Short mmCIF file of C-alpha atoms in Angstrom, two decimals:
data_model
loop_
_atom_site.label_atom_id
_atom_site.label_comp_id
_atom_site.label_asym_id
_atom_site.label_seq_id
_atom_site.Cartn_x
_atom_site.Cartn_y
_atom_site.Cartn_z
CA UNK Y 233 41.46 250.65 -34.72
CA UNK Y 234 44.84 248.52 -34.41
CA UNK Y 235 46.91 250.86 -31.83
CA UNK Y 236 49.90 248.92 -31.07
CA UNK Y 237 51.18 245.15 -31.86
CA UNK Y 238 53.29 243.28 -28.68
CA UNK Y 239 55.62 240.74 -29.69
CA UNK Y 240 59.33 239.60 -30.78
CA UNK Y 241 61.39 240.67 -33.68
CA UNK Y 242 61.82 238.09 -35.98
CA UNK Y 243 63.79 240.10 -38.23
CA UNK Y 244 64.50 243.55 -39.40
CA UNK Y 245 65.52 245.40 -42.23
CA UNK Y 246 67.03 248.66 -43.42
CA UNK Y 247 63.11 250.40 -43.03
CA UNK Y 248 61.22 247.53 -41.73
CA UNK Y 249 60.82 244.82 -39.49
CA UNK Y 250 59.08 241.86 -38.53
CA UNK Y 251 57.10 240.78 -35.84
CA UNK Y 252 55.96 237.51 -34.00
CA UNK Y 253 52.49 238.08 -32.42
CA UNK Y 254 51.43 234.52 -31.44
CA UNK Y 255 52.96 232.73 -34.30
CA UNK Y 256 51.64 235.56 -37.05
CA UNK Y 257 54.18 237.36 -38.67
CA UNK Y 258 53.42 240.83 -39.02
CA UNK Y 259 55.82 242.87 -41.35
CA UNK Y 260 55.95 246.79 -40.38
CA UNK Y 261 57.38 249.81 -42.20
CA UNK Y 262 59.23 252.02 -39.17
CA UNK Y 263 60.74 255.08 -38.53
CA UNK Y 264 64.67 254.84 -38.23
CA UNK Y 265 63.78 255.47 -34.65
CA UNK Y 266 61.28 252.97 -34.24
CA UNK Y 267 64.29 250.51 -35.19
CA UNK Y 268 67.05 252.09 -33.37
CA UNK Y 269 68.68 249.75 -30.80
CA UNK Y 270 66.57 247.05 -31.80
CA UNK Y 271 67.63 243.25 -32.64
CA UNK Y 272 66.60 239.94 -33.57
CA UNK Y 273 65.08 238.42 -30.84
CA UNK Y 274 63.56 241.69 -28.65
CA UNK Y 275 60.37 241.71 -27.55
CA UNK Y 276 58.52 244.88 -27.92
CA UNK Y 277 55.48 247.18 -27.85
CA UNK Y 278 55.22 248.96 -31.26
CA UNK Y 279 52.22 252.01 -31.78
CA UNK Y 280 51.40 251.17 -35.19
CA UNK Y 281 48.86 252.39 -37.78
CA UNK Y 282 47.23 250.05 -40.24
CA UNK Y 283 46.17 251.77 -43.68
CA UNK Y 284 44.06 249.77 -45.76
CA UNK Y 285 43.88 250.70 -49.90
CA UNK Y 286 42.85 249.09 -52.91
CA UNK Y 287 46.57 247.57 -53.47
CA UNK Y 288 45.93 245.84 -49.99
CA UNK Y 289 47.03 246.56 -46.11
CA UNK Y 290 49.99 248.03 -45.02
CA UNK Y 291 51.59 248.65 -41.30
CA UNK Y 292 53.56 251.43 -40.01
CA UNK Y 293 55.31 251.97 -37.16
CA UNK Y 294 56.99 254.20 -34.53
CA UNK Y 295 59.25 254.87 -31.61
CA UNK Y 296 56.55 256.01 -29.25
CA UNK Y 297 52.68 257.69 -29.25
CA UNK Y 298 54.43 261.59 -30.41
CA UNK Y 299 55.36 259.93 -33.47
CA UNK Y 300 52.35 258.29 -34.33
CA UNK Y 301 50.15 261.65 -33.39
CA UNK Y 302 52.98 263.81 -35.59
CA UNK Y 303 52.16 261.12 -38.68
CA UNK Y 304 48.49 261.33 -38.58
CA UNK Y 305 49.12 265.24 -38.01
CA UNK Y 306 50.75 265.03 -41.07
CA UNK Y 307 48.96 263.32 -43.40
CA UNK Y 308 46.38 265.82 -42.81
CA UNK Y 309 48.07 268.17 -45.44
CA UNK Y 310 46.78 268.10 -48.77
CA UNK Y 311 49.78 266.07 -50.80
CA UNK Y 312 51.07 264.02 -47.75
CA UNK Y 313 50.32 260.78 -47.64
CA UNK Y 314 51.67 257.54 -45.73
CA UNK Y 315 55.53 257.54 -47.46
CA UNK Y 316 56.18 261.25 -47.32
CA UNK Y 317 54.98 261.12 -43.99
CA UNK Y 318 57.15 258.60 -42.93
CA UNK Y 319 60.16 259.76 -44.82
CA UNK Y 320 60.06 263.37 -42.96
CA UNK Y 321 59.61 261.26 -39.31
CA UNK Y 322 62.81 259.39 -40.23
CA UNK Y 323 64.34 262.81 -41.68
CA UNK Y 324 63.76 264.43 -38.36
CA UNK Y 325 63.08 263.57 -34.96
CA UNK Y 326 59.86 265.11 -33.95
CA UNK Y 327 60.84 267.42 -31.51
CA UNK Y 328 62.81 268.97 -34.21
CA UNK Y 329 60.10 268.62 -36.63
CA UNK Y 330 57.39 269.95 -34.63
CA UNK Y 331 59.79 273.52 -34.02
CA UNK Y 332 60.40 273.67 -38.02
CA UNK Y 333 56.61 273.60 -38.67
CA UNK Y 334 55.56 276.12 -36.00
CA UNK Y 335 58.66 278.73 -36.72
CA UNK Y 336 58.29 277.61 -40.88
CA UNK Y 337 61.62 276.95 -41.20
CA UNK Y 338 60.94 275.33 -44.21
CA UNK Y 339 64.57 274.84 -45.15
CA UNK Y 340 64.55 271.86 -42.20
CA UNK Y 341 61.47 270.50 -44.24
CA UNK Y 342 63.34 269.96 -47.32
CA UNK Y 343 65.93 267.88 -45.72
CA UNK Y 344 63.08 265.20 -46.15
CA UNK Y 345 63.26 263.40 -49.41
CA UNK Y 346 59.94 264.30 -51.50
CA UNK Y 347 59.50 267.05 -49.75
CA UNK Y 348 60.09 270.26 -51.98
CA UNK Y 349 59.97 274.25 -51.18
CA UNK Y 350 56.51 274.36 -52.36
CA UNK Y 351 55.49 271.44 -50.37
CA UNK Y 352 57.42 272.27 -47.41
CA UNK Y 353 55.39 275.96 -47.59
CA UNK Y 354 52.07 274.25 -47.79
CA UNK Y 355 53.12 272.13 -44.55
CA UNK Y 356 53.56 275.29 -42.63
CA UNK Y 357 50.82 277.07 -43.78
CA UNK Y 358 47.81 274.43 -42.98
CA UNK Y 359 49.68 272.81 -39.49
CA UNK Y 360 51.54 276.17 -37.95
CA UNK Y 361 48.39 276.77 -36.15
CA UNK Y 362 47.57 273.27 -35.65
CA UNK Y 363 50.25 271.97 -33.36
CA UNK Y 364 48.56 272.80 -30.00
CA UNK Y 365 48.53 269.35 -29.43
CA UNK Y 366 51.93 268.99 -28.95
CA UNK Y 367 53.15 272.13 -26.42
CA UNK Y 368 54.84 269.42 -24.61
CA UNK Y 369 57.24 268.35 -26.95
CA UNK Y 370 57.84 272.36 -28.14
CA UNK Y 371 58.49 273.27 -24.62
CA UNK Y 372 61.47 270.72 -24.23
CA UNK Y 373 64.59 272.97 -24.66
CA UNK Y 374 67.44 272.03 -27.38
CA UNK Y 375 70.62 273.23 -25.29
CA UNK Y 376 72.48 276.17 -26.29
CA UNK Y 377 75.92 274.28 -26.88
CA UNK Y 378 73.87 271.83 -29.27
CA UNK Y 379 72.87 274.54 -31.02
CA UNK Y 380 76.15 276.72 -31.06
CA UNK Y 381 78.02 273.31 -32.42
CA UNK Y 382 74.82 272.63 -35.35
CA UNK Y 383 74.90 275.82 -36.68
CA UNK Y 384 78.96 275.99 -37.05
CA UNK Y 385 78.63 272.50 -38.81
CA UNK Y 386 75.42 273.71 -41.20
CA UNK Y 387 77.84 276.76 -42.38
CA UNK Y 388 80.95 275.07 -42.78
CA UNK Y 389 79.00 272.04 -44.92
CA UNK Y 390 77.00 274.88 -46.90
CA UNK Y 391 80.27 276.50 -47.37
CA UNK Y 392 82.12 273.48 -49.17
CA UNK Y 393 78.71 273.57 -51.63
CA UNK Y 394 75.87 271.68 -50.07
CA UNK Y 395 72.52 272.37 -50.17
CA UNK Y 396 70.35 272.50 -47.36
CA UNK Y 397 68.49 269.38 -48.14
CA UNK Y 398 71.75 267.38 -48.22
CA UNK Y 399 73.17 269.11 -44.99
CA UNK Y 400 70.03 268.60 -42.88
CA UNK Y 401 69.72 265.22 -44.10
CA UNK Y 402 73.54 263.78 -43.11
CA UNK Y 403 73.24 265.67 -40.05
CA UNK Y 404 69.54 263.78 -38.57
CA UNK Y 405 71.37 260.41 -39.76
CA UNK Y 406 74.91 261.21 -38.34
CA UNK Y 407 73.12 262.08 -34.76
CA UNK Y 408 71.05 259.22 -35.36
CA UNK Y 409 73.81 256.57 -34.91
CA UNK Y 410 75.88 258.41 -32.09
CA UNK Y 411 75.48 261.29 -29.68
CA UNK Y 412 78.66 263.89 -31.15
CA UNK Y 413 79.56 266.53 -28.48
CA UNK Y 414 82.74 267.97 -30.95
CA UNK Y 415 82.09 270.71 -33.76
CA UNK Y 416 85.19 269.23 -35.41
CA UNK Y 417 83.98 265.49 -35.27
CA UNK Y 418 80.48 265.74 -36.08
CA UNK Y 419 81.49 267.76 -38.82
CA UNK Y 420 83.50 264.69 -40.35
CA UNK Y 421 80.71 262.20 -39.66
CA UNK Y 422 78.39 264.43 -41.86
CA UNK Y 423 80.92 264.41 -44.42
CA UNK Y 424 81.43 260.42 -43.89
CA UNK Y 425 77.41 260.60 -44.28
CA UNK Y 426 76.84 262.69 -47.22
CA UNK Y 427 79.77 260.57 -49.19
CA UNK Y 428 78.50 257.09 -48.42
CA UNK Y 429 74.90 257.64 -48.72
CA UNK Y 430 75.65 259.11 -52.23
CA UNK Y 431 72.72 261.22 -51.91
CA UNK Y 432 70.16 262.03 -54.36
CA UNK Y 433 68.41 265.43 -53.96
CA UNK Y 434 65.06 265.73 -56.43
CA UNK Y 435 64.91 269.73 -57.47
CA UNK Y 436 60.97 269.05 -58.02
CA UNK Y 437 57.89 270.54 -55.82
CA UNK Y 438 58.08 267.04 -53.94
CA UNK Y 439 54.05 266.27 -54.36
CA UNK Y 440 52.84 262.66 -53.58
CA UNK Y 441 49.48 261.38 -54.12
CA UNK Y 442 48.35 259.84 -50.83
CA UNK Y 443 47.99 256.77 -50.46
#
């Protein structure tokens, strides 16, 4: 099995990029943290996963080995396959996702797109007990003052009319482009987040077919 590809970025794209193994272009679907802090140019060791289907080969790709294990993990569950998979990875970072699936907090779940309440039940239900593999990453503590300043934020957005999905969402992209230490601030940058992205939420169960 193809476990990781070595090489420099020839370019990269809002959800992808491309690599330069030896003159072969390889062109990988990533997590938003597999591409964070990444240009043109880097060279790079990339755990990827290599599905093959009828409609042909596709690569995916991650920040790092917990990732990877969290996406297989995932696509275990009847309904997830390869995209929804990916899409709750780049929804939240997998420390965060790993606690939500243990304490079935599905309202965290949600915040992925495609993933609905129904869905986000199921993913509890058949993983909750199937997460020993990754006591490591549950025993790494969230600090309190992180926590105190998220859950202001979450009530003041939900407050002003947003739904969970949307809140969640502009939060894991607003902490995903800078480290925000001020209720105050980081309460503007979700706002800034939630108005640019323009965001879409689907009211349906969420299902994919797997790929």
């Amino acid at each position: 099995m193809l476990r990781f590809l070595r090489g420099e970025i020839a370019s990269i794209g809002s959800d992808c990029l491309t690599l330069d193994v030896s003159g072969m272009g390889f062109e990988i679907t990533c997590t938003r943290s597999a591409l964070k802090g990444h240009k043109v140019g880097d060279l790079i060791k990339i755990p990827v996963f290599l599905h093959v289907s009828d409609g042909g080969l596709s690569l995916y790709g991650f920040c790092d080995e917990l990732e990877r294990d969290l996406f297989f993990a995932l696509r275990r569950v009847k309904g997830v396959g390869n995209r929804l998979a990916l899409s709750m990875l780049c929804s939240l970072p997998p420390q965060r996702l790993i606690r939500a699936i243990s304490s079935g907090a599905t309202d965290e779940l949600i915040a992925a797109p495609g993933v609905g309440k129904r869905m986000a039940e199921r993913i509890c239900f058949e993983l909750k007990g199937g997460l020993g593999g990754f006591s490591s990453a549950l025993s790494e503590p969230l600090t309190e003052g992180e926590n105190a300043i998220e859950k202001s934020v979450i009530e003041a957005l939900k407050v002003l009319g947003f739904s969970d999905r949307e809140v969640f969402f502009a939060l894991e992209r607003t902490k995903g482009k800078e480290a925000i230490s001020d209720e105050a601030r980081l309460l503007q940058a979700a706002l800034r987040e939630l108005q640019d992205s323009q965001l879409v939420v689907s009211n349906g169960t969420g299902q994919e077919t797997p790929d």
